[in-house]
Amino acid sequence: MLSIFSKKNKTAIPELKKRRFLADPEKVFYGRLRRALPKSYIFPNIDLVALMEPVSKEPKQRRAEREQLRGRRVDYAIFDARLELMCVVELTDDDGVAAKGRSNVDFLAKAGIECVRWRKSPLPTYEQILRTLAPFGAEVPPAPAPGIVINELNTAMRQDSVLGMRHFESSVLMGSGLTQTIVEELTPRGHMKHQFPQIWERICLFCTEPEHLDRYLSSLSMQDRPGKRDGFPLEVIAEVVAIQRENARYLHRPVAPVGVWDDAFINR
């Protein structure tokens, strides 16, 4: 009787909930990659076995070598418009070890796949990403040199191409978003920083990404949780509004046509 009951439990579908695919810092970094390489395809959390395969002709050895790849992943794989792999990107901890605790450097070098590595904290800025990955943003990407590993942006192992330098300069002139310094200047009294440090940290994290920041600031005024929110003090609301207004300058959205009705009474 007990065996039948346990058998049913094993086949029953458990209680499940939706899981976040990327954490906030990973989403921010993914957004920066997409802005730096708008014509490329970027896939996060890709299995190594999907990017390479053993070349041994012996079936038993090939299975064993394939097993070495199983369970290994790269943080981001970047493909061109023809879905040809150009390079992979890995984020490392402070000690230089891959964030997932397992280094893929030797496997990538053996397969001739170029790997760009940055520290996970602090995340590289959009400009830093663009400066390093600019050669991959060209219409016809250069063939990757086998076995090259770029450990840190600051080591300057890659020489900027003329295309990369031009793209970088025009982007800087246009401006890409707020900075933490600007956010601090907008909130000189630091009410939010001291009263709501978690919210402050997220704003600083999203500040260089106008769209992300706009969505986050808007979410602060939404009642999307069970129960009732306590709300913010007026001085904190004033700081949120100040950041929101300044961030709006960097949002590239079409201007809505002016209608005949006075919009002062809309959405009240």
PDB file of C-alpha atoms in Angstrom:
ATOM      1  CA  MET A   1       0.000   0.000   0.000  1.00  0.00           C
ATOM      2  CA  LEU A   2       2.800   2.402   0.944  1.00  0.00           C
ATOM      3  CA  SER A   3       4.702   1.600  -2.255  1.00  0.00           C
ATOM      4  CA  ILE A   4       1.678   2.544  -4.377  1.00  0.00           C
ATOM      5  CA  PHE A   5       1.294   5.835  -2.487  1.00  0.00           C
ATOM      6  CA  SER A   6       4.988   6.754  -2.900  1.00  0.00           C
ATOM      7  CA  LYS A   7       4.828   5.873  -6.590  1.00  0.00           C
ATOM      8  CA  LYS A   8       1.950   8.306  -7.068  1.00  0.00           C
ATOM      9  CA  ASN A   9       3.857  11.058  -5.299  1.00  0.00           C
ATOM     10  CA  LYS A  10       6.836  10.607  -7.613  1.00  0.00           C
ATOM     11  CA  THR A  11       4.725  11.052 -10.741  1.00  0.00           C
ATOM     12  CA  ALA A  12       2.644  13.927  -9.373  1.00  0.00           C
ATOM     13  CA  ILE A  13       3.527  17.400 -10.607  1.00  0.00           C
ATOM     14  CA  PRO A  14       4.924  19.433  -7.675  1.00  0.00           C
ATOM     15  CA  GLU A  15       3.901  22.947  -6.707  1.00  0.00           C
ATOM     16  CA  LEU A  16       5.861  25.359  -8.907  1.00  0.00           C
ATOM     17  CA  LYS A  17       6.400  29.066  -9.252  1.00  0.00           C
ATOM     18  CA  LYS A  18       7.865  31.207 -12.000  1.00  0.00           C
ATOM     19  CA  ARG A  19      11.579  31.816 -11.585  1.00  0.00           C
ATOM     20  CA  ARG A  20      13.457  34.969 -12.517  1.00  0.00           C
ATOM     21  CA  PHE A  21      15.668  34.263 -15.502  1.00  0.00           C
ATOM     22  CA  LEU A  22      18.230  36.971 -14.698  1.00  0.00           C
ATOM     23  CA  ALA A  23      19.028  38.845 -11.510  1.00  0.00           C
ATOM     24  CA  ASP A  24      18.970  42.670 -11.588  1.00  0.00           C
ATOM     25  CA  PRO A  25      22.720  43.151 -12.192  1.00  0.00           C
ATOM     26  CA  GLU A  26      22.641  40.543 -14.980  1.00  0.00           C
ATOM     27  CA  LYS A  27      19.672  42.312 -16.614  1.00  0.00           C
ATOM     28  CA  VAL A  28      21.497  45.635 -16.472  1.00  0.00           C
ATOM     29  CA  PHE A  29      24.612  44.104 -18.031  1.00  0.00           C
ATOM     30  CA  TYR A  30      22.509  42.388 -20.721  1.00  0.00           C
ATOM     31  CA  GLY A  31      20.909  45.748 -21.546  1.00  0.00           C
ATOM     32  CA  ARG A  32      24.328  47.340 -21.931  1.00  0.00           C
ATOM     33  CA  LEU A  33      25.488  44.530 -24.205  1.00  0.00           C
ATOM     34  CA  ARG A  34      22.435  44.955 -26.425  1.00  0.00           C
ATOM     35  CA  ARG A  35      22.971  48.709 -26.700  1.00  0.00           C
ATOM     36  CA  ALA A  36      26.649  48.210 -27.553  1.00  0.00           C
ATOM     37  CA  LEU A  37      25.897  45.524 -30.173  1.00  0.00           C
ATOM     38  CA  PRO A  38      22.430  46.319 -31.598  1.00  0.00           C
ATOM     39  CA  LYS A  39      22.976  44.192 -34.742  1.00  0.00           C
ATOM     40  CA  SER A  40      24.150  41.104 -32.862  1.00  0.00           C
ATOM     41  CA  TYR A  41      22.272  38.308 -31.140  1.00  0.00           C
ATOM     42  CA  ILE A  42      23.106  37.889 -27.472  1.00  0.00           C
ATOM     43  CA  PHE A  43      22.092  34.756 -25.569  1.00  0.00           C
ATOM     44  CA  PRO A  44      22.643  34.478 -21.801  1.00  0.00           C
ATOM     45  CA  ASN A  45      23.478  31.304 -19.850  1.00  0.00           C
ATOM     46  CA  ILE A  46      24.513  29.132 -22.804  1.00  0.00           C
ATOM     47  CA  ASP A  47      25.715  25.570 -22.241  1.00  0.00           C
ATOM     48  CA  LEU A  48      29.283  25.006 -23.362  1.00  0.00           C
ATOM     49  CA  VAL A  49      28.213  21.805 -25.097  1.00  0.00           C
ATOM     50  CA  ALA A  50      26.054  23.941 -27.445  1.00  0.00           C
ATOM     51  CA  LEU A  51      29.119  25.943 -28.554  1.00  0.00           C
ATOM     52  CA  MET A  52      31.717  23.205 -29.070  1.00  0.00           C
ATOM     53  CA  GLU A  53      32.108  19.460 -29.511  1.00  0.00           C
ATOM     54  CA  PRO A  54      34.943  16.912 -29.262  1.00  0.00           C
ATOM     55  CA  VAL A  55      36.678  16.001 -32.520  1.00  0.00           C
ATOM     56  CA  SER A  56      37.897  12.561 -31.432  1.00  0.00           C
ATOM     57  CA  LYS A  57      36.942   9.760 -33.830  1.00  0.00           C
ATOM     58  CA  GLU A  58      36.769   7.172 -31.051  1.00  0.00           C
ATOM     59  CA  PRO A  59      33.119   7.042 -29.850  1.00  0.00           C
ATOM     60  CA  LYS A  60      33.979   6.105 -26.262  1.00  0.00           C
ATOM     61  CA  GLN A  61      36.568   8.852 -25.938  1.00  0.00           C
ATOM     62  CA  ARG A  62      34.246  11.367 -27.600  1.00  0.00           C
ATOM     63  CA  ARG A  63      31.493  10.556 -25.069  1.00  0.00           C
ATOM     64  CA  ALA A  64      33.935  10.991 -22.178  1.00  0.00           C
ATOM     65  CA  GLU A  65      35.178  14.311 -23.533  1.00  0.00           C
ATOM     66  CA  ARG A  66      31.624  15.492 -24.114  1.00  0.00           C
ATOM     67  CA  GLU A  67      30.851  14.628 -20.502  1.00  0.00           C
ATOM     68  CA  GLN A  68      33.571  17.086 -19.420  1.00  0.00           C
ATOM     69  CA  LEU A  69      31.596  19.882 -21.066  1.00  0.00           C
ATOM     70  CA  ARG A  70      28.304  18.941 -19.451  1.00  0.00           C
ATOM     71  CA  GLY A  71      27.160  21.342 -16.752  1.00  0.00           C
ATOM     72  CA  ARG A  72      29.496  24.143 -17.880  1.00  0.00           C
ATOM     73  CA  ARG A  73      28.042  27.421 -19.083  1.00  0.00           C
ATOM     74  CA  VAL A  74      29.141  30.822 -20.306  1.00  0.00           C
ATOM     75  CA  ASP A  75      27.353  33.951 -19.117  1.00  0.00           C
ATOM     76  CA  TYR A  76      26.717  35.425 -22.581  1.00  0.00           C
ATOM     77  CA  ALA A  77      27.328  34.197 -26.138  1.00  0.00           C
ATOM     78  CA  ILE A  78      27.393  36.806 -28.918  1.00  0.00           C
ATOM     79  CA  PHE A  79      26.444  35.848 -32.487  1.00  0.00           C
ATOM     80  CA  ASP A  80      26.385  37.808 -35.739  1.00  0.00           C
ATOM     81  CA  ALA A  81      23.362  38.120 -38.056  1.00  0.00           C
ATOM     82  CA  ARG A  82      24.191  34.717 -39.583  1.00  0.00           C
ATOM     83  CA  LEU A  83      24.215  33.161 -36.089  1.00  0.00           C
ATOM     84  CA  GLU A  84      27.953  32.612 -36.298  1.00  0.00           C
ATOM     85  CA  LEU A  85      29.543  32.739 -32.847  1.00  0.00           C
ATOM     86  CA  MET A  86      31.819  35.789 -32.511  1.00  0.00           C
ATOM     87  CA  CYS A  87      32.815  35.634 -28.842  1.00  0.00           C
ATOM     88  CA  VAL A  88      31.589  34.819 -25.360  1.00  0.00           C
ATOM     89  CA  VAL A  89      31.477  37.077 -22.310  1.00  0.00           C
ATOM     90  CA  GLU A  90      32.099  35.889 -18.759  1.00  0.00           C
ATOM     91  CA  LEU A  91      31.739  37.803 -15.494  1.00  0.00           C
ATOM     92  CA  THR A  92      34.206  36.956 -12.737  1.00  0.00           C
ATOM     93  CA  ASP A  93      34.292  37.490  -8.982  1.00  0.00           C
ATOM     94  CA  ASP A  94      36.771  39.846  -7.302  1.00  0.00           C
ATOM     95  CA  ASP A  95      39.462  37.157  -7.247  1.00  0.00           C
ATOM     96  CA  GLY A  96      39.170  36.635 -11.012  1.00  0.00           C
ATOM     97  CA  VAL A  97      37.364  33.288 -10.743  1.00  0.00           C
ATOM     98  CA  ALA A  98      34.351  32.770 -12.980  1.00  0.00           C
ATOM     99  CA  ALA A  99      31.130  33.734 -11.209  1.00  0.00           C
ATOM    100  CA  LYS A 100      29.865  30.158 -11.406  1.00  0.00           C
ATOM    101  CA  GLY A 101      33.062  28.885  -9.755  1.00  0.00           C
ATOM    102  CA  ARG A 102      34.300  26.905 -12.772  1.00  0.00           C
ATOM    103  CA  SER A 103      36.736  28.322 -15.302  1.00  0.00           C
ATOM    104  CA  ASN A 104      36.018  27.676 -18.974  1.00  0.00           C
ATOM    105  CA  VAL A 105      39.168  29.407 -20.225  1.00  0.00           C
ATOM    106  CA  ASP A 106      41.027  26.257 -21.299  1.00  0.00           C
ATOM    107  CA  PHE A 107      37.995  24.780 -23.084  1.00  0.00           C
ATOM    108  CA  LEU A 108      37.295  28.027 -24.962  1.00  0.00           C
ATOM    109  CA  ALA A 109      40.947  28.421 -25.950  1.00  0.00           C
ATOM    110  CA  LYS A 110      41.074  24.835 -27.234  1.00  0.00           C
ATOM    111  CA  ALA A 111      37.990  25.431 -29.386  1.00  0.00           C
ATOM    112  CA  GLY A 112      39.363  28.744 -30.717  1.00  0.00           C
ATOM    113  CA  ILE A 113      36.534  30.791 -29.176  1.00  0.00           C
ATOM    114  CA  GLU A 114      37.425  34.294 -28.064  1.00  0.00           C
ATOM    115  CA  CYS A 115      36.451  35.102 -24.491  1.00  0.00           C
ATOM    116  CA  VAL A 116      35.986  38.579 -23.020  1.00  0.00           C
ATOM    117  CA  ARG A 117      36.058  38.679 -19.224  1.00  0.00           C
ATOM    118  CA  TRP A 118      35.042  41.448 -16.830  1.00  0.00           C
ATOM    119  CA  ARG A 119      34.743  41.629 -13.085  1.00  0.00           C
ATOM    120  CA  LYS A 120      31.189  41.199 -11.819  1.00  0.00           C
ATOM    121  CA  SER A 121      31.514  44.058  -9.353  1.00  0.00           C
ATOM    122  CA  PRO A 122      31.540  46.791 -10.369  1.00  0.00           C
ATOM    123  CA  LEU A 123      29.922  46.015 -13.714  1.00  0.00           C
ATOM    124  CA  PRO A 124      31.597  47.618 -16.746  1.00  0.00           C
ATOM    125  CA  THR A 125      29.831  50.701 -18.048  1.00  0.00           C
ATOM    126  CA  TYR A 126      28.153  50.905 -21.440  1.00  0.00           C
ATOM    127  CA  GLU A 127      31.094  52.950 -22.766  1.00  0.00           C
ATOM    128  CA  GLN A 128      33.625  50.373 -21.546  1.00  0.00           C
ATOM    129  CA  ILE A 129      31.657  47.540 -23.158  1.00  0.00           C
ATOM    130  CA  LEU A 130      31.323  49.477 -26.407  1.00  0.00           C
ATOM    131  CA  ARG A 131      35.037  50.294 -26.482  1.00  0.00           C
ATOM    132  CA  THR A 132      36.007  46.636 -26.094  1.00  0.00           C
ATOM    133  CA  LEU A 133      33.346  44.995 -28.269  1.00  0.00           C
ATOM    134  CA  ALA A 134      33.161  47.630 -31.025  1.00  0.00           C
ATOM    135  CA  PRO A 135      34.951  45.373 -33.587  1.00  0.00           C
ATOM    136  CA  PHE A 136      32.111  42.870 -33.208  1.00  0.00           C
ATOM    137  CA  GLY A 137      29.537  45.523 -34.093  1.00  0.00           C
ATOM    138  CA  ALA A 138      30.741  45.833 -37.698  1.00  0.00           C
ATOM    139  CA  GLU A 139      28.648  44.463 -40.563  1.00  0.00           C
ATOM    140  CA  VAL A 140      31.269  41.802 -41.276  1.00  0.00           C
ATOM    141  CA  PRO A 141      32.838  40.836 -37.956  1.00  0.00           C
ATOM    142  CA  PRO A 142      36.547  39.984 -37.875  1.00  0.00           C
ATOM    143  CA  ALA A 143      37.491  36.345 -37.489  1.00  0.00           C
ATOM    144  CA  PRO A 144      38.378  35.683 -33.829  1.00  0.00           C
ATOM    145  CA  ALA A 145      42.001  34.854 -33.131  1.00  0.00           C
ATOM    146  CA  PRO A 146      42.204  31.322 -31.683  1.00  0.00           C
ATOM    147  CA  GLY A 147      42.778  31.067 -27.983  1.00  0.00           C
ATOM    148  CA  ILE A 148      42.782  34.770 -27.125  1.00  0.00           C
ATOM    149  CA  VAL A 149      41.388  35.576 -23.696  1.00  0.00           C
ATOM    150  CA  ILE A 150      40.772  39.141 -22.615  1.00  0.00           C
ATOM    151  CA  ASN A 151      40.964  39.011 -18.834  1.00  0.00           C
ATOM    152  CA  GLU A 152      40.201  42.628 -17.971  1.00  0.00           C
ATOM    153  CA  LEU A 153      39.216  45.745 -19.848  1.00  0.00           C
ATOM    154  CA  ASN A 154      41.873  47.748 -17.997  1.00  0.00           C
ATOM    155  CA  THR A 155      44.710  45.557 -19.293  1.00  0.00           C
ATOM    156  CA  ALA A 156      44.000  46.988 -22.771  1.00  0.00           C
ATOM    157  CA  MET A 157      44.803  43.686 -24.459  1.00  0.00           C
ATOM    158  CA  ARG A 158      42.613  44.642 -27.433  1.00  0.00           C
ATOM    159  CA  GLN A 159      43.614  47.591 -29.633  1.00  0.00           C
ATOM    160  CA  ASP A 160      40.635  49.761 -30.600  1.00  0.00           C
ATOM    161  CA  SER A 161      39.839  49.763 -34.291  1.00  0.00           C
ATOM    162  CA  VAL A 162      39.106  53.036 -36.107  1.00  0.00           C
ATOM    163  CA  LEU A 163      35.468  51.960 -36.352  1.00  0.00           C
ATOM    164  CA  GLY A 164      35.342  51.248 -32.642  1.00  0.00           C
ATOM    165  CA  MET A 165      36.882  54.613 -31.717  1.00  0.00           C
ATOM    166  CA  ARG A 166      34.489  56.531 -33.963  1.00  0.00           C
ATOM    167  CA  HIS A 167      31.467  54.680 -32.602  1.00  0.00           C
ATOM    168  CA  PHE A 168      32.618  55.270 -29.030  1.00  0.00           C
ATOM    169  CA  GLU A 169      33.169  58.996 -29.505  1.00  0.00           C
ATOM    170  CA  SER A 170      29.763  59.614 -31.107  1.00  0.00           C
ATOM    171  CA  SER A 171      28.060  57.697 -28.314  1.00  0.00           C
ATOM    172  CA  VAL A 172      29.771  59.742 -25.615  1.00  0.00           C
ATOM    173  CA  LEU A 173      28.779  62.986 -27.329  1.00  0.00           C
ATOM    174  CA  MET A 174      25.144  61.889 -27.485  1.00  0.00           C
ATOM    175  CA  GLY A 175      25.073  60.903 -23.821  1.00  0.00           C
ATOM    176  CA  SER A 176      23.705  57.557 -22.701  1.00  0.00           C
ATOM    177  CA  GLY A 177      22.094  58.255 -19.347  1.00  0.00           C
ATOM    178  CA  LEU A 178      22.596  59.518 -15.825  1.00  0.00           C
ATOM    179  CA  THR A 179      25.568  58.749 -13.619  1.00  0.00           C
ATOM    180  CA  GLN A 180      25.720  58.151  -9.886  1.00  0.00           C
ATOM    181  CA  THR A 181      27.356  61.562  -9.499  1.00  0.00           C
ATOM    182  CA  ILE A 182      24.402  63.249 -11.212  1.00  0.00           C
ATOM    183  CA  VAL A 183      21.935  61.285  -9.066  1.00  0.00           C
ATOM    184  CA  GLU A 184      23.754  62.441  -5.929  1.00  0.00           C
ATOM    185  CA  GLU A 185      23.661  66.046  -7.159  1.00  0.00           C
ATOM    186  CA  LEU A 186      19.898  65.730  -7.699  1.00  0.00           C
ATOM    187  CA  THR A 187      19.463  64.503  -4.118  1.00  0.00           C
ATOM    188  CA  PRO A 188      21.861  66.685  -2.088  1.00  0.00           C
ATOM    189  CA  ARG A 189      20.119  66.063   1.257  1.00  0.00           C
ATOM    190  CA  GLY A 190      20.213  62.280   0.762  1.00  0.00           C
ATOM    191  CA  HIS A 191      16.763  61.546   2.231  1.00  0.00           C
ATOM    192  CA  MET A 192      16.261  58.456   0.094  1.00  0.00           C
ATOM    193  CA  LYS A 193      19.854  57.287   0.539  1.00  0.00           C
ATOM    194  CA  HIS A 194      19.517  57.205   4.322  1.00  0.00           C
ATOM    195  CA  GLN A 195      15.859  56.204   4.721  1.00  0.00           C
ATOM    196  CA  PHE A 196      15.584  53.668   1.884  1.00  0.00           C
ATOM    197  CA  PRO A 197      19.135  52.400   1.141  1.00  0.00           C
ATOM    198  CA  GLN A 198      17.920  49.396  -0.897  1.00  0.00           C
ATOM    199  CA  ILE A 199      15.957  51.639  -3.265  1.00  0.00           C
ATOM    200  CA  TRP A 200      18.933  53.998  -3.489  1.00  0.00           C
ATOM    201  CA  GLU A 201      21.252  51.133  -4.444  1.00  0.00           C
ATOM    202  CA  ARG A 202      18.919  50.017  -7.230  1.00  0.00           C
ATOM    203  CA  ILE A 203      18.623  53.547  -8.597  1.00  0.00           C
ATOM    204  CA  CYS A 204      22.426  53.801  -8.666  1.00  0.00           C
ATOM    205  CA  LEU A 205      22.554  50.403 -10.399  1.00  0.00           C
ATOM    206  CA  PHE A 206      20.038  51.412 -13.084  1.00  0.00           C
ATOM    207  CA  CYS A 207      21.091  55.057 -13.450  1.00  0.00           C
ATOM    208  CA  THR A 208      23.074  54.575 -16.685  1.00  0.00           C
ATOM    209  CA  GLU A 209      20.171  52.689 -18.293  1.00  0.00           C
ATOM    210  CA  PRO A 210      17.363  55.237 -18.956  1.00  0.00           C
ATOM    211  CA  GLU A 211      14.674  52.680 -19.840  1.00  0.00           C
ATOM    212  CA  HIS A 212      15.456  50.415 -16.875  1.00  0.00           C
ATOM    213  CA  LEU A 213      15.560  53.380 -14.513  1.00  0.00           C
ATOM    214  CA  ASP A 214      12.281  54.780 -15.836  1.00  0.00           C
ATOM    215  CA  ARG A 215      10.487  51.458 -15.313  1.00  0.00           C
ATOM    216  CA  TYR A 216      11.907  51.085 -11.815  1.00  0.00           C
ATOM    217  CA  LEU A 217      11.000  54.620 -10.732  1.00  0.00           C
ATOM    218  CA  SER A 218       7.494  54.151 -12.115  1.00  0.00           C
ATOM    219  CA  SER A 219       7.135  50.883 -10.200  1.00  0.00           C
ATOM    220  CA  LEU A 220       7.740  52.719  -6.898  1.00  0.00           C
ATOM    221  CA  SER A 221       4.333  54.384  -7.190  1.00  0.00           C
ATOM    222  CA  MET A 222       2.430  51.227  -8.209  1.00  0.00           C
ATOM    223  CA  GLN A 223       0.395  49.118  -5.818  1.00  0.00           C
ATOM    224  CA  ASP A 224       1.379  45.745  -7.266  1.00  0.00           C
ATOM    225  CA  ARG A 225       1.870  43.761  -4.068  1.00  0.00           C
ATOM    226  CA  PRO A 226      -0.615  42.120  -1.706  1.00  0.00           C
ATOM    227  CA  GLY A 227      -1.425  44.392   1.210  1.00  0.00           C
ATOM    228  CA  LYS A 228      -1.030  48.139   1.380  1.00  0.00           C
ATOM    229  CA  ARG A 229       2.209  50.042   0.920  1.00  0.00           C
ATOM    230  CA  ASP A 230       3.181  52.579   3.555  1.00  0.00           C
ATOM    231  CA  GLY A 231       4.238  55.114   0.941  1.00  0.00           C
ATOM    232  CA  PHE A 232       7.178  57.527   1.011  1.00  0.00           C
ATOM    233  CA  PRO A 233       7.718  60.766   2.908  1.00  0.00           C
ATOM    234  CA  LEU A 234       7.273  63.920   0.826  1.00  0.00           C
ATOM    235  CA  GLU A 235      11.001  64.696   0.806  1.00  0.00           C
ATOM    236  CA  VAL A 236      11.747  61.248  -0.666  1.00  0.00           C
ATOM    237  CA  ILE A 237       8.989  61.635  -3.285  1.00  0.00           C
ATOM    238  CA  ALA A 238      10.544  64.973  -4.286  1.00  0.00           C
ATOM    239  CA  GLU A 239      13.902  63.254  -4.858  1.00  0.00           C
ATOM    240  CA  VAL A 240      12.281  60.480  -6.925  1.00  0.00           C
ATOM    241  CA  VAL A 241      10.511  63.067  -9.092  1.00  0.00           C
ATOM    242  CA  ALA A 242      13.762  65.019  -9.576  1.00  0.00           C
ATOM    243  CA  ILE A 243      15.575  61.884 -10.779  1.00  0.00           C
ATOM    244  CA  GLN A 244      12.616  60.906 -12.961  1.00  0.00           C
ATOM    245  CA  ARG A 245      12.527  64.303 -14.689  1.00  0.00           C
ATOM    246  CA  GLU A 246      16.264  64.324 -15.367  1.00  0.00           C
ATOM    247  CA  ASN A 247      16.190  60.736 -16.643  1.00  0.00           C
ATOM    248  CA  ALA A 248      13.340  61.604 -19.038  1.00  0.00           C
ATOM    249  CA  ARG A 249      15.827  63.655 -21.079  1.00  0.00           C
ATOM    250  CA  TYR A 250      17.571  60.433 -22.109  1.00  0.00           C
ATOM    251  CA  LEU A 251      14.457  58.471 -23.104  1.00  0.00           C
ATOM    252  CA  HIS A 252      14.171  58.197 -26.871  1.00  0.00           C
ATOM    253  CA  ARG A 253      10.420  58.030 -27.311  1.00  0.00           C
ATOM    254  CA  PRO A 254       8.185  59.463 -30.026  1.00  0.00           C
ATOM    255  CA  VAL A 255       6.411  62.627 -29.007  1.00  0.00           C
ATOM    256  CA  ALA A 256       2.664  62.106 -28.754  1.00  0.00           C
ATOM    257  CA  PRO A 257       0.592  64.331 -31.091  1.00  0.00           C
ATOM    258  CA  VAL A 258      -1.096  67.264 -29.409  1.00  0.00           C
ATOM    259  CA  GLY A 259      -4.862  66.803 -29.323  1.00  0.00           C
ATOM    260  CA  VAL A 260      -7.684  69.312 -29.068  1.00  0.00           C
ATOM    261  CA  TRP A 261      -8.457  68.351 -25.472  1.00  0.00           C
ATOM    262  CA  ASP A 262      -6.647  69.910 -22.538  1.00  0.00           C
ATOM    263  CA  ASP A 263      -4.430  67.055 -21.241  1.00  0.00           C
ATOM    264  CA  ALA A 264      -4.351  68.592 -17.779  1.00  0.00           C
ATOM    265  CA  PHE A 265      -7.526  66.628 -17.032  1.00  0.00           C
ATOM    266  CA  ILE A 266      -6.405  63.317 -18.509  1.00  0.00           C
ATOM    267  CA  ASN A 267      -5.576  60.327 -16.257  1.00  0.00           C
ATOM    268  CA  ARG A 268      -6.821  62.023 -13.116  1.00  0.00           C
TER     269      ARG A 268
END
